[in-house]
Tab-separated table of C-alpha atoms and ligand atoms in Angstrom:
chain	number	residue	atom	x	y	z
A	4	MET	CA	91.423	-81.779	-81.940
A	5	ASP	CA	92.544	-79.801	-78.902
A	6	LEU	CA	95.745	-77.905	-79.688
A	7	SER	CA	95.476	-75.387	-76.869
A	8	CYS	CA	96.761	-78.184	-74.671
A	9	PRO	CA	98.531	-77.189	-71.494
A	10	LEU	CA	99.998	-80.638	-70.847
A	11	LEU	CA	101.162	-82.357	-74.066
A	12	CYS	CA	101.331	-81.097	-77.629
A	13	VAL	CA	102.502	-83.313	-80.464
A	14	ARG	CA	102.986	-81.452	-83.736
A	15	LYS	CA	103.778	-82.862	-87.174
A	16	LEU	CA	105.527	-85.851	-85.637
A	17	SER	CA	107.269	-88.144	-88.129
A	18	ILE	CA	109.211	-91.289	-87.240
A	19	CYS	CA	111.155	-93.780	-89.355
A	20	TYR	CA	112.592	-97.195	-88.588
A	21	GLY	CA	115.663	-97.163	-90.780
A	22	ARG	CA	114.433	-95.530	-93.957
A	23	ARG	CA	110.867	-96.702	-93.548
A	24	PRO	CA	108.392	-94.043	-92.388
A	25	VAL	CA	105.971	-95.465	-89.796
A	26	VAL	CA	104.478	-92.252	-88.368
A	27	THR	CA	103.841	-89.243	-90.592
A	28	ASP	CA	102.806	-85.711	-89.667
A	29	VAL	CA	100.919	-86.713	-86.541
A	30	THR	CA	99.457	-83.770	-84.607
A	31	PHE	CA	97.379	-83.958	-81.447
A	32	GLY	CA	97.079	-82.527	-77.966
A	33	VAL	CA	96.336	-83.911	-74.532
A	34	THR	CA	94.687	-81.787	-71.912
A	35	GLU	CA	95.436	-82.355	-68.242
A	36	ARG	CA	93.337	-85.004	-66.465
A	37	GLN	CA	92.011	-86.449	-69.697
A	38	ILE	CA	91.955	-90.057	-70.792
A	39	VAL	CA	92.987	-90.105	-74.457
A	40	ALA	CA	92.790	-93.279	-76.552
A	41	VAL	CA	94.965	-94.108	-79.558
A	42	VAL	CA	93.293	-96.812	-81.616
A	43	GLY	CA	94.152	-98.378	-84.935
A	44	PRO	CA	94.889	-101.625	-86.728
A	45	ASN	CA	97.997	-103.732	-86.044
A	46	GLY	CA	101.165	-102.006	-87.110
A	47	ALA	CA	99.492	-98.593	-87.523
A	48	GLY	CA	102.093	-96.831	-85.351
A	49	LYS	CA	100.390	-96.557	-81.937
A	50	THR	CA	103.269	-97.966	-79.884
A	51	THR	CA	105.794	-95.922	-81.854
A	52	ILE	CA	103.993	-92.681	-80.957
A	53	LEU	CA	103.904	-93.578	-77.254
A	54	LYS	CA	107.588	-94.537	-77.289
A	55	ALA	CA	108.548	-91.247	-78.943
A	56	ILE	CA	106.703	-89.274	-76.257
A	57	ALA	CA	108.452	-91.380	-73.580
A	58	GLY	CA	111.904	-90.605	-75.006
A	59	LEU	CA	112.543	-94.150	-76.237
A	60	ILE	CA	112.563	-93.236	-79.942
A	61	ARG	CA	113.829	-90.095	-81.647
A	62	PRO	CA	111.489	-88.574	-84.227
A	63	ILE	CA	112.993	-87.486	-87.523
A	64	HIS	CA	110.717	-84.483	-87.616
A	65	GLY	CA	108.173	-82.676	-85.469
A	66	GLU	CA	107.687	-81.385	-81.972
A	67	ILE	CA	106.765	-82.956	-78.659
A	68	ILE	CA	106.000	-80.316	-76.061
A	69	PHE	CA	105.312	-81.356	-72.491
A	70	LYS	CA	104.241	-78.634	-70.057
A	71	GLY	CA	105.537	-76.031	-72.487
A	72	GLU	CA	108.996	-77.613	-72.847
A	73	HIS	CA	110.344	-79.220	-76.024
A	74	THR	CA	111.155	-82.818	-75.117
A	75	GLU	CA	111.815	-84.490	-78.508
A	76	SER	CA	115.487	-84.989	-77.742
A	77	LEU	CA	115.250	-85.896	-74.050
A	78	SER	CA	116.087	-89.370	-72.711
A	79	VAL	CA	113.724	-91.787	-70.969
A	80	GLN	CA	115.238	-90.828	-67.601
A	81	ASP	CA	114.663	-87.145	-68.384
A	82	MET	CA	111.029	-87.906	-69.200
A	83	VAL	CA	110.524	-90.027	-66.075
A	84	ARG	CA	111.956	-87.157	-64.012
A	85	ARG	CA	109.292	-84.935	-65.597
A	86	GLY	CA	106.565	-87.428	-64.720
A	87	VAL	CA	106.083	-89.042	-68.145
A	88	VAL	CA	106.121	-92.825	-67.831
A	89	TYR	CA	105.637	-95.509	-70.478
A	90	VAL	CA	104.180	-98.863	-69.427
A	91	PRO	CA	104.734	-101.436	-72.196
A	92	GLU	CA	102.310	-104.218	-72.954
A	93	GLY	CA	102.752	-107.512	-71.135
A	94	MET	CA	103.436	-108.573	-67.569
A	95	ASN	CA	106.938	-107.231	-67.071
A	96	VAL	CA	107.400	-107.922	-63.377
A	97	PHE	CA	110.460	-109.097	-61.469
A	98	PRO	CA	109.049	-112.497	-60.510
A	99	HIS	CA	111.334	-113.273	-57.557
A	100	MET	CA	110.950	-109.887	-55.921
A	101	SER	CA	107.956	-109.125	-53.721
A	102	VAL	CA	105.068	-107.048	-54.999
A	103	GLU	CA	106.174	-104.125	-52.849
A	104	GLU	CA	109.790	-104.375	-54.006
A	105	ASN	CA	108.547	-104.302	-57.599
A	106	LEU	CA	106.633	-101.120	-56.826
A	107	GLU	CA	109.665	-99.561	-55.159
A	108	VAL	CA	111.681	-100.122	-58.347
A	109	GLY	CA	109.287	-97.718	-60.058
A	110	ALA	CA	110.345	-94.989	-57.627
A	111	TYR	CA	114.076	-95.297	-58.367
A	112	LEU	CA	114.343	-91.696	-59.547
A	113	HIS	CA	112.032	-90.282	-56.903
A	114	ARG	CA	112.700	-91.849	-53.518
A	115	ARG	CA	111.199	-88.984	-51.549
A	116	GLY	CA	107.508	-89.504	-50.813
A	117	LEU	CA	107.780	-93.206	-51.603
A	118	ARG	CA	105.505	-94.279	-48.709
A	119	GLU	CA	102.738	-91.894	-49.789
A	120	ARG	CA	102.927	-93.110	-53.344
A	121	LEU	CA	102.771	-96.728	-52.212
A	122	LYS	CA	99.635	-95.811	-50.296
A	123	THR	CA	98.115	-94.233	-53.409
A	124	VAL	CA	98.909	-97.304	-55.516
A	125	TYR	CA	97.372	-99.570	-52.870
A	126	GLU	CA	94.267	-97.376	-52.822
A	127	ILE	CA	93.927	-97.761	-56.576
A	128	PHE	CA	94.818	-101.474	-56.502
A	129	PRO	CA	93.823	-102.956	-53.112
A	130	GLU	CA	94.512	-106.386	-54.661
A	131	LEU	CA	98.218	-105.534	-54.521
A	132	TYR	CA	98.148	-104.454	-50.886
A	133	SER	CA	96.876	-107.798	-49.651
A	134	LYS	CA	99.669	-109.561	-51.594
A	135	ARG	CA	102.419	-106.995	-51.053
A	136	ASN	CA	104.858	-109.481	-49.478
A	137	ARG	CA	104.341	-112.257	-52.025
A	138	PRO	CA	106.665	-112.838	-54.972
A	139	ALA	CA	105.339	-111.002	-58.014
A	140	GLY	CA	105.660	-114.190	-60.065
A	141	ALA	CA	102.946	-115.774	-57.900
A	142	LEU	CA	100.330	-113.190	-58.926
A	143	SER	CA	97.662	-113.887	-61.526
A	144	GLY	CA	98.069	-112.357	-64.992
A	145	GLY	CA	95.588	-109.588	-64.161
A	146	GLU	CA	97.358	-108.789	-60.894
A	147	GLN	CA	100.703	-108.686	-62.680
A	148	ARG	CA	99.262	-106.163	-65.124
A	149	MET	CA	98.025	-104.079	-62.168
A	150	LEU	CA	101.545	-104.303	-60.750
A	151	THR	CA	103.160	-103.030	-63.965
A	152	VAL	CA	100.718	-100.113	-64.043
A	153	GLY	CA	101.227	-99.505	-60.315
A	154	ARG	CA	104.995	-99.464	-60.821
A	155	GLY	CA	104.509	-96.748	-63.434
A	156	LEU	CA	102.489	-94.721	-60.927
A	157	MET	CA	105.347	-94.933	-58.414
A	158	ALA	CA	107.443	-92.603	-60.577
A	159	ARG	CA	105.445	-89.543	-59.412
A	160	VAL	CA	103.668	-89.692	-62.721
A	161	THR	CA	101.834	-86.833	-64.407
A	162	LEU	CA	101.291	-88.432	-67.811
A	163	LEU	CA	100.966	-92.208	-67.966
A	164	LEU	CA	101.457	-93.826	-71.374
A	165	LEU	CA	99.810	-97.244	-71.374
A	166	ASP	CA	100.415	-99.685	-74.206
A	167	ASP	CA	97.654	-102.247	-74.730
A	168	PRO	CA	96.812	-102.489	-71.010
A	169	PHE	CA	93.914	-104.912	-71.538
A	170	LEU	CA	95.798	-107.382	-73.703
A	171	GLY	CA	95.157	-110.963	-72.583
A	172	LEU	CA	92.955	-109.997	-69.631
A	173	SER	CA	89.539	-111.482	-68.863
A	174	PRO	CA	86.487	-109.201	-69.242
A	175	ARG	CA	86.196	-109.031	-65.444
A	176	ILE	CA	89.792	-107.886	-64.947
A	177	THR	CA	89.519	-105.525	-67.907
A	178	HIS	CA	86.496	-103.939	-66.258
A	179	ARG	CA	88.401	-103.683	-62.975
A	180	LEU	CA	91.351	-102.024	-64.722
A	181	CYS	CA	88.988	-99.528	-66.398
A	182	ASP	CA	87.679	-98.527	-62.958
A	183	ALA	CA	91.301	-98.059	-61.853
A	184	LEU	CA	91.994	-95.808	-64.852
A	185	HIS	CA	89.095	-93.576	-63.850
A	186	GLU	CA	90.403	-93.479	-60.288
A	187	MET	CA	93.841	-92.412	-61.593
A	188	LYS	CA	92.185	-89.646	-63.590
A	189	ARG	CA	90.269	-88.577	-60.475
A	190	GLN	CA	93.602	-88.368	-58.669
A	191	GLY	CA	94.917	-85.960	-61.309
A	192	ILE	CA	96.835	-88.303	-63.622
A	193	THR	CA	96.522	-87.866	-67.379
A	194	LEU	CA	96.399	-91.044	-69.447
A	195	LEU	CA	97.312	-91.682	-73.065
A	196	ILE	CA	96.345	-95.261	-73.858
A	197	ALA	CA	97.018	-97.237	-77.027
A	198	GLY	CA	95.366	-100.517	-77.731
A	199	GLN	CA	93.148	-102.811	-79.671
A	200	HIS	CA	90.270	-103.128	-77.200
A	201	ILE	CA	88.509	-100.437	-79.145
A	202	LYS	CA	85.148	-100.437	-77.446
A	203	ARG	CA	86.583	-100.492	-73.925
A	204	LEU	CA	89.143	-97.824	-74.712
A	205	LEU	CA	86.817	-95.430	-76.477
A	206	THR	CA	84.143	-95.881	-73.830
A	207	ALA	CA	86.664	-94.987	-71.119
A	208	ALA	CA	88.256	-92.130	-73.082
A	209	ASP	CA	87.333	-88.459	-73.045
A	210	TRP	CA	88.847	-88.158	-76.457
A	211	GLY	CA	90.613	-90.367	-78.956
A	212	PHE	CA	92.048	-90.721	-82.390
A	213	LEU	CA	92.302	-93.333	-85.073
A	214	ILE	CA	95.677	-93.970	-86.608
A	215	GLU	CA	96.010	-95.768	-89.932
A	216	ASP	CA	99.341	-96.495	-91.548
A	217	GLY	CA	101.075	-93.835	-89.452
A	218	HIS	CA	98.528	-91.054	-90.123
A	219	ILE	CA	95.717	-89.729	-87.929
A	220	THR	CA	92.575	-90.205	-89.960
A	221	LEU	CA	89.902	-89.420	-87.370
A	222	SER	CA	89.650	-87.795	-83.973
A	223	GLY	CA	86.852	-86.939	-81.614
A	224	SER	CA	85.163	-87.870	-78.375
A	225	GLY	CA	85.235	-91.567	-77.535
A	226	SER	CA	81.484	-91.901	-78.010
A	227	ASP	CA	81.504	-90.086	-81.374
A	228	LEU	CA	84.332	-92.265	-82.648
A	229	LEU	CA	82.516	-95.424	-81.630
A	230	GLN	CA	79.589	-94.360	-83.803
A	231	ASN	CA	81.782	-93.396	-86.737
A	232	ASP	CA	81.245	-95.490	-89.867
A	233	HIS	CA	84.818	-95.169	-91.066
A	234	LEU	CA	86.283	-96.312	-87.753
A	235	ARG	CA	83.879	-99.240	-87.626
A	236	GLN	CA	84.774	-100.162	-91.168
A	237	VAL	CA	88.538	-100.012	-90.511
A	238	LEU	CA	88.547	-101.796	-87.190
A	239	PHE	CA	85.588	-104.119	-87.278
A	240	GLY	CA	84.672	-104.549	-90.936
A	241	ARG	CA	80.979	-104.067	-91.654
A	242	VAL	CA	79.732	-105.205	-88.270
A	243	PRO	CA	76.651	-103.677	-86.640
A	244	LEU	CA	77.662	-101.662	-83.565
A	245	GLU	CA	75.478	-103.648	-81.191
A	246	THR	CA	77.429	-106.829	-81.953
A	247	ILE	CA	80.854	-105.269	-81.365
A	248	GLY	CA	82.527	-106.417	-78.214
A	249	ILE	CA	80.586	-109.590	-77.595
A	250	ALA	CA	83.862	-111.456	-77.650
A	251	GLY	CA	87.435	-111.106	-78.613
A	252	VAL	CA	90.039	-108.394	-78.415
A	253	TYR	CA	87.742	-105.646	-79.605
A	254	ASP	CA	85.731	-105.647	-76.404
B	316	ATP	N1	112.065	-101.744	-83.798
B	316	ATP	C1	111.467	-101.755	-84.993
B	316	ATP	N2	112.193	-101.854	-86.126
B	316	ATP	C2	111.611	-101.836	-87.337
B	316	ATP	N3	110.281	-101.737	-87.537
B	316	ATP	C3	109.494	-101.645	-86.437
B	316	ATP	C4	110.048	-101.656	-85.116
B	316	ATP	N4	109.034	-101.550	-84.228
B	316	ATP	C5	107.907	-101.490	-84.963
B	316	ATP	N5	108.181	-101.552	-86.281
B	316	ATP	C6	107.216	-101.475	-87.377
B	316	ATP	O1	106.631	-100.176	-87.339
B	316	ATP	C7	105.240	-100.240	-87.631
B	316	ATP	C8	104.456	-99.622	-86.485
B	316	ATP	O2	104.639	-100.452	-85.332
B	316	ATP	P1	103.909	-100.152	-83.959
B	316	ATP	O3	104.400	-101.173	-82.986
B	316	ATP	O4	104.058	-98.740	-83.617
B	316	ATP	O5	102.388	-100.444	-84.353
B	316	ATP	P2	101.104	-100.614	-83.418
B	316	ATP	O6	100.025	-99.780	-84.007
B	316	ATP	O7	101.465	-100.364	-82.000
B	316	ATP	O8	100.759	-102.154	-83.645
B	316	ATP	P3	100.142	-103.253	-82.640
B	316	ATP	O9	98.710	-102.864	-82.412
B	316	ATP	O10	100.267	-104.515	-83.437
B	316	ATP	O11	100.980	-103.247	-81.403
B	316	ATP	C9	104.914	-101.713	-87.867
B	316	ATP	O12	104.918	-101.940	-89.246
B	316	ATP	C10	106.057	-102.441	-87.193
B	316	ATP	O13	106.306	-103.659	-87.837
């Protein structure tokens, strides 16, 4: 676990909903220009961790340090201003607005440099450029997902927090989105990605961790985690590795 992290440090993070603890003593670091995967069973606390980093949820205990600054008590707007953007699961587009207008919404706190950022998003997602004047509601599901991710990029993002980005996508579009994630990393963006597409996520990730019932129980490189017996037991049952990912959400 890398705790000498220059970009994001999460230390002993604990979060409750009401009186119920859902994240307990979670500690991890994210180094700049890494892709980090957060994997775990349903309800393990993955989304909650991402939301806390984004300023959507207040932890009851622990530290979140972004670029050396404590951010646990900052708002979502404060975090967006610092370049930390959360993209929730689903296709949350404004259906009657054009693709380009949807992207411009993402730049509402950072209007300067908007044209350059649009260009960058269109480089990463050329599919959006060719449909930039169409209503977002007319895009396919995969294109709408690209649009939600692209809108996140418009906020002059440094750290992109992606929640289940592959959910409901075909294998072809999932593959396409993975290529886009690598392109974002190449362009200097750091990605923290939670999800259930374990094989895809851990294959794409430089590093990842397993979260079970609000606790980190394993961490390591994506490839090491994929080989780990405990992770395979928790997430796949006793399935041989070579059969994982033939079908279903675990691809
Ligand atoms: N707003 C909320 N109020 C109360 N409990 C919540 C709330 N949001 C989530 N929970 C509960 O907190 C726990 C962790 O939820 P979280 O969404 O972080 O899990 P997750 O690992 O992202 O799950 P999934 O993979 O199903 O999205 C779950 O038991 C969930 O039911």
